[in-house]
PDB file of C-alpha atoms in Angstrom:
ATOM      1  CA  MET A   1       5.372 213.770  35.891  1.00  0.00           C
ATOM      2  CA  THR A   2       6.627 216.539  33.668  1.00  0.00           C
ATOM      3  CA  ALA A   3       5.017 219.688  32.368  1.00  0.00           C
ATOM      4  CA  ILE A   4       4.936 220.855  28.763  1.00  0.00           C
ATOM      5  CA  THR A   5       7.427 223.549  27.783  1.00  0.00           C
ATOM      6  CA  PHE A   6       5.658 226.264  25.837  1.00  0.00           C
ATOM      7  CA  ASP A   7       7.262 229.135  23.887  1.00  0.00           C
ATOM      8  CA  THR A   8       4.739 231.953  24.285  1.00  0.00           C
ATOM      9  CA  LEU A   9       6.745 234.437  22.208  1.00  0.00           C
ATOM     10  CA  LYS A  10       6.859 232.107  19.214  1.00  0.00           C
ATOM     11  CA  PHE A  11       3.152 231.367  19.659  1.00  0.00           C
ATOM     12  CA  VAL A  12       2.293 235.097  19.732  1.00  0.00           C
ATOM     13  CA  GLU A  13       4.444 235.740  16.646  1.00  0.00           C
ATOM     14  CA  THR A  14       2.713 232.901  14.782  1.00  0.00           C
ATOM     15  CA  LEU A  15      -0.709 234.301  15.674  1.00  0.00           C
ATOM     16  CA  LYS A  16       0.329 237.815  14.640  1.00  0.00           C
ATOM     17  CA  GLN A  17       1.559 236.512  11.281  1.00  0.00           C
ATOM     18  CA  ALA A  18      -1.832 234.852  10.828  1.00  0.00           C
ATOM     19  CA  GLY A  19      -3.534 238.236  11.244  1.00  0.00           C
ATOM     20  CA  VAL A  20      -4.474 238.168  14.923  1.00  0.00           C
ATOM     21  CA  HIS A  21      -4.021 241.473  16.778  1.00  0.00           C
ATOM     22  CA  GLU A  22      -1.118 241.549  19.232  1.00  0.00           C
ATOM     23  CA  GLU A  23      -3.250 241.946  22.382  1.00  0.00           C
ATOM     24  CA  GLN A  24      -5.498 239.078  21.338  1.00  0.00           C
ATOM     25  CA  ALA A  25      -2.471 236.941  20.482  1.00  0.00           C
ATOM     26  CA  LYS A  26      -0.951 237.630  23.909  1.00  0.00           C
ATOM     27  CA  GLY A  27      -4.244 236.761  25.610  1.00  0.00           C
ATOM     28  CA  ILE A  28      -4.583 233.531  23.656  1.00  0.00           C
ATOM     29  CA  ALA A  29      -0.957 232.605  24.401  1.00  0.00           C
ATOM     30  CA  THR A  30      -1.421 233.263  28.113  1.00  0.00           C
ATOM     31  CA  ALA A  31      -4.633 231.233  28.248  1.00  0.00           C
ATOM     32  CA  PHE A  32      -3.036 228.378  26.333  1.00  0.00           C
ATOM     33  CA  LYS A  33       0.047 228.394  28.572  1.00  0.00           C
ATOM     34  CA  ASP A  34      -2.108 228.363  31.716  1.00  0.00           C
ATOM     35  CA  ALA A  35      -4.245 225.518  30.388  1.00  0.00           C
ATOM     36  CA  SER A  36      -1.311 223.416  29.235  1.00  0.00           C
ATOM     37  CA  GLY A  37       0.613 224.080  32.448  1.00  0.00           C
ATOM     38  CA  GLU A  38      -2.130 222.432  34.479  1.00  0.00           C
ATOM     39  CA  ALA A  39      -1.816 219.186  32.564  1.00  0.00           C
ATOM     40  CA  GLU A  40       0.801 216.734  33.771  1.00  0.00           C
ATOM     41  CA  LEU A  41       2.219 214.319  31.264  1.00  0.00           C
ATOM     42  CA  ALA A  42       3.664 210.950  32.098  1.00  0.00           C
ATOM     43  CA  THR A  43       7.178 210.225  30.898  1.00  0.00           C
ATOM     44  CA  ARG A  44       8.362 206.804  29.794  1.00  0.00           C
ATOM     45  CA  GLN A  45      10.071 206.446  33.162  1.00  0.00           C
ATOM     46  CA  ASP A  46       6.792 207.265  34.949  1.00  0.00           C
ATOM     47  CA  ILE A  47       5.027 204.605  32.900  1.00  0.00           C
ATOM     48  CA  ARG A  48       7.763 202.030  33.629  1.00  0.00           C
ATOM     49  CA  GLU A  49       7.505 202.757  37.357  1.00  0.00           C
ATOM     50  CA  LEU A  50       3.733 202.402  37.205  1.00  0.00           C
ATOM     51  CA  GLU A  51       4.031 199.108  35.326  1.00  0.00           C
ATOM     52  CA  THR A  52       6.475 197.867  37.976  1.00  0.00           C
ATOM     53  CA  ARG A  53       4.095 198.819  40.788  1.00  0.00           C
ATOM     54  CA  ILE A  54       1.198 197.142  38.984  1.00  0.00           C
ATOM     55  CA  ARG A  55       3.256 193.962  38.517  1.00  0.00           C
ATOM     56  CA  GLU A  56       4.260 193.954  42.203  1.00  0.00           C
ATOM     57  CA  THR A  57       0.614 194.346  43.204  1.00  0.00           C
ATOM     58  CA  GLU A  58      -0.335 191.560  40.821  1.00  0.00           C
ATOM     59  CA  LEU A  59       2.252 189.230  42.369  1.00  0.00           C
ATOM     60  CA  ARG A  60       1.025 190.012  45.891  1.00  0.00           C
ATOM     61  CA  LEU A  61      -2.566 189.308  44.847  1.00  0.00           C
ATOM     62  CA  GLU A  62      -1.571 186.026  43.204  1.00  0.00           C
ATOM     63  CA  ALA A  63       0.167 184.982  46.442  1.00  0.00           C
ATOM     64  CA  LYS A  64      -2.910 185.880  48.511  1.00  0.00           C
ATOM     65  CA  ILE A  65      -5.169 183.967  46.130  1.00  0.00           C
ATOM     66  CA  SER A  66      -2.872 180.943  46.360  1.00  0.00           C
ATOM     67  CA  ASP A  67      -2.900 181.105  50.171  1.00  0.00           C
ATOM     68  CA  SER A  68      -6.696 181.416  50.206  1.00  0.00           C
ATOM     69  CA  LYS A  69      -7.019 178.444  47.873  1.00  0.00           C
ATOM     70  CA  ALA A  70      -4.811 176.282  50.110  1.00  0.00           C
ATOM     71  CA  GLU A  71      -6.779 177.301  53.199  1.00  0.00           C
ATOM     72  CA  LEU A  72     -10.078 176.546  51.469  1.00  0.00           C
ATOM     73  CA  ILE A  73      -8.840 173.082  50.478  1.00  0.00           C
ATOM     74  CA  ARG A  74      -7.788 172.387  54.086  1.00  0.00           C
ATOM     75  CA  TRP A  75     -11.245 173.396  55.331  1.00  0.00           C
ATOM     76  CA  VAL A  76     -13.072 171.302  52.740  1.00  0.00           C
ATOM     77  CA  VAL A  77     -10.962 168.228  53.522  1.00  0.00           C
ATOM     78  CA  GLY A  78     -11.384 168.766  57.273  1.00  0.00           C
ATOM     79  CA  VAL A  79     -15.151 169.187  57.040  1.00  0.00           C
ATOM     80  CA  GLY A  80     -15.389 166.156  54.734  1.00  0.00           C
ATOM     81  CA  MET A  81     -13.508 163.983  57.209  1.00  0.00           C
ATOM     82  CA  LEU A  82     -15.667 165.249  60.064  1.00  0.00           C
ATOM     83  CA  GLN A  83     -18.816 164.394  58.097  1.00  0.00           C
ATOM     84  CA  MET A  84     -17.548 160.898  57.334  1.00  0.00           C
ATOM     85  CA  THR A  85     -16.730 160.365  61.013  1.00  0.00           C
ATOM     86  CA  LEU A  86     -20.182 161.541  62.099  1.00  0.00           C
ATOM     87  CA  ILE A  87     -21.932 159.381  59.506  1.00  0.00           C
ATOM     88  CA  ALA A  88     -19.868 156.339  60.531  1.00  0.00           C
ATOM     89  CA  ALA A  89     -20.692 156.950  64.208  1.00  0.00           C
ATOM     90  CA  LEU A  90     -24.410 157.257  63.429  1.00  0.00           C
ATOM     91  CA  LEU A  91     -24.368 154.082  61.354  1.00  0.00           C
ATOM     92  CA  LEU A  92     -22.610 152.179  64.139  1.00  0.00           C
ATOM     93  CA  ARG A  93     -25.270 153.324  66.607  1.00  0.00           C
ATOM     94  CA  LEU A  94     -28.111 152.353  64.284  1.00  0.00           C
ATOM     95  CA  VAL A  95     -26.802 148.896  63.458  1.00  0.00           C
ATOM     96  CA  PRO A  96     -27.662 146.358  66.198  1.00  0.00           C
ATOM     97  CA  ASN A  97     -24.797 144.287  67.552  1.00  0.00           C
TER      98      ASN A  97
END
């Protein structure tokens, strides 16, 4: 992240030309510099890096979702086969020979 560069002298001169007293102009310039110095701006590079990290996270999540889906399918098939086996065993016990 980068900070804003701020020319306080030019700012004070502009305020003085607009009719603001010098002490007030200096105070306003100082307050503005302090306020703008606290803000961090993202550069294009920062945004590209963030987009890359978001994409990497997205790919990891897609892989986890795919793994979870495969595991869920295995469980459903396994439970289905177990149910069919149990039903077949019960039917064989109920049917007289």
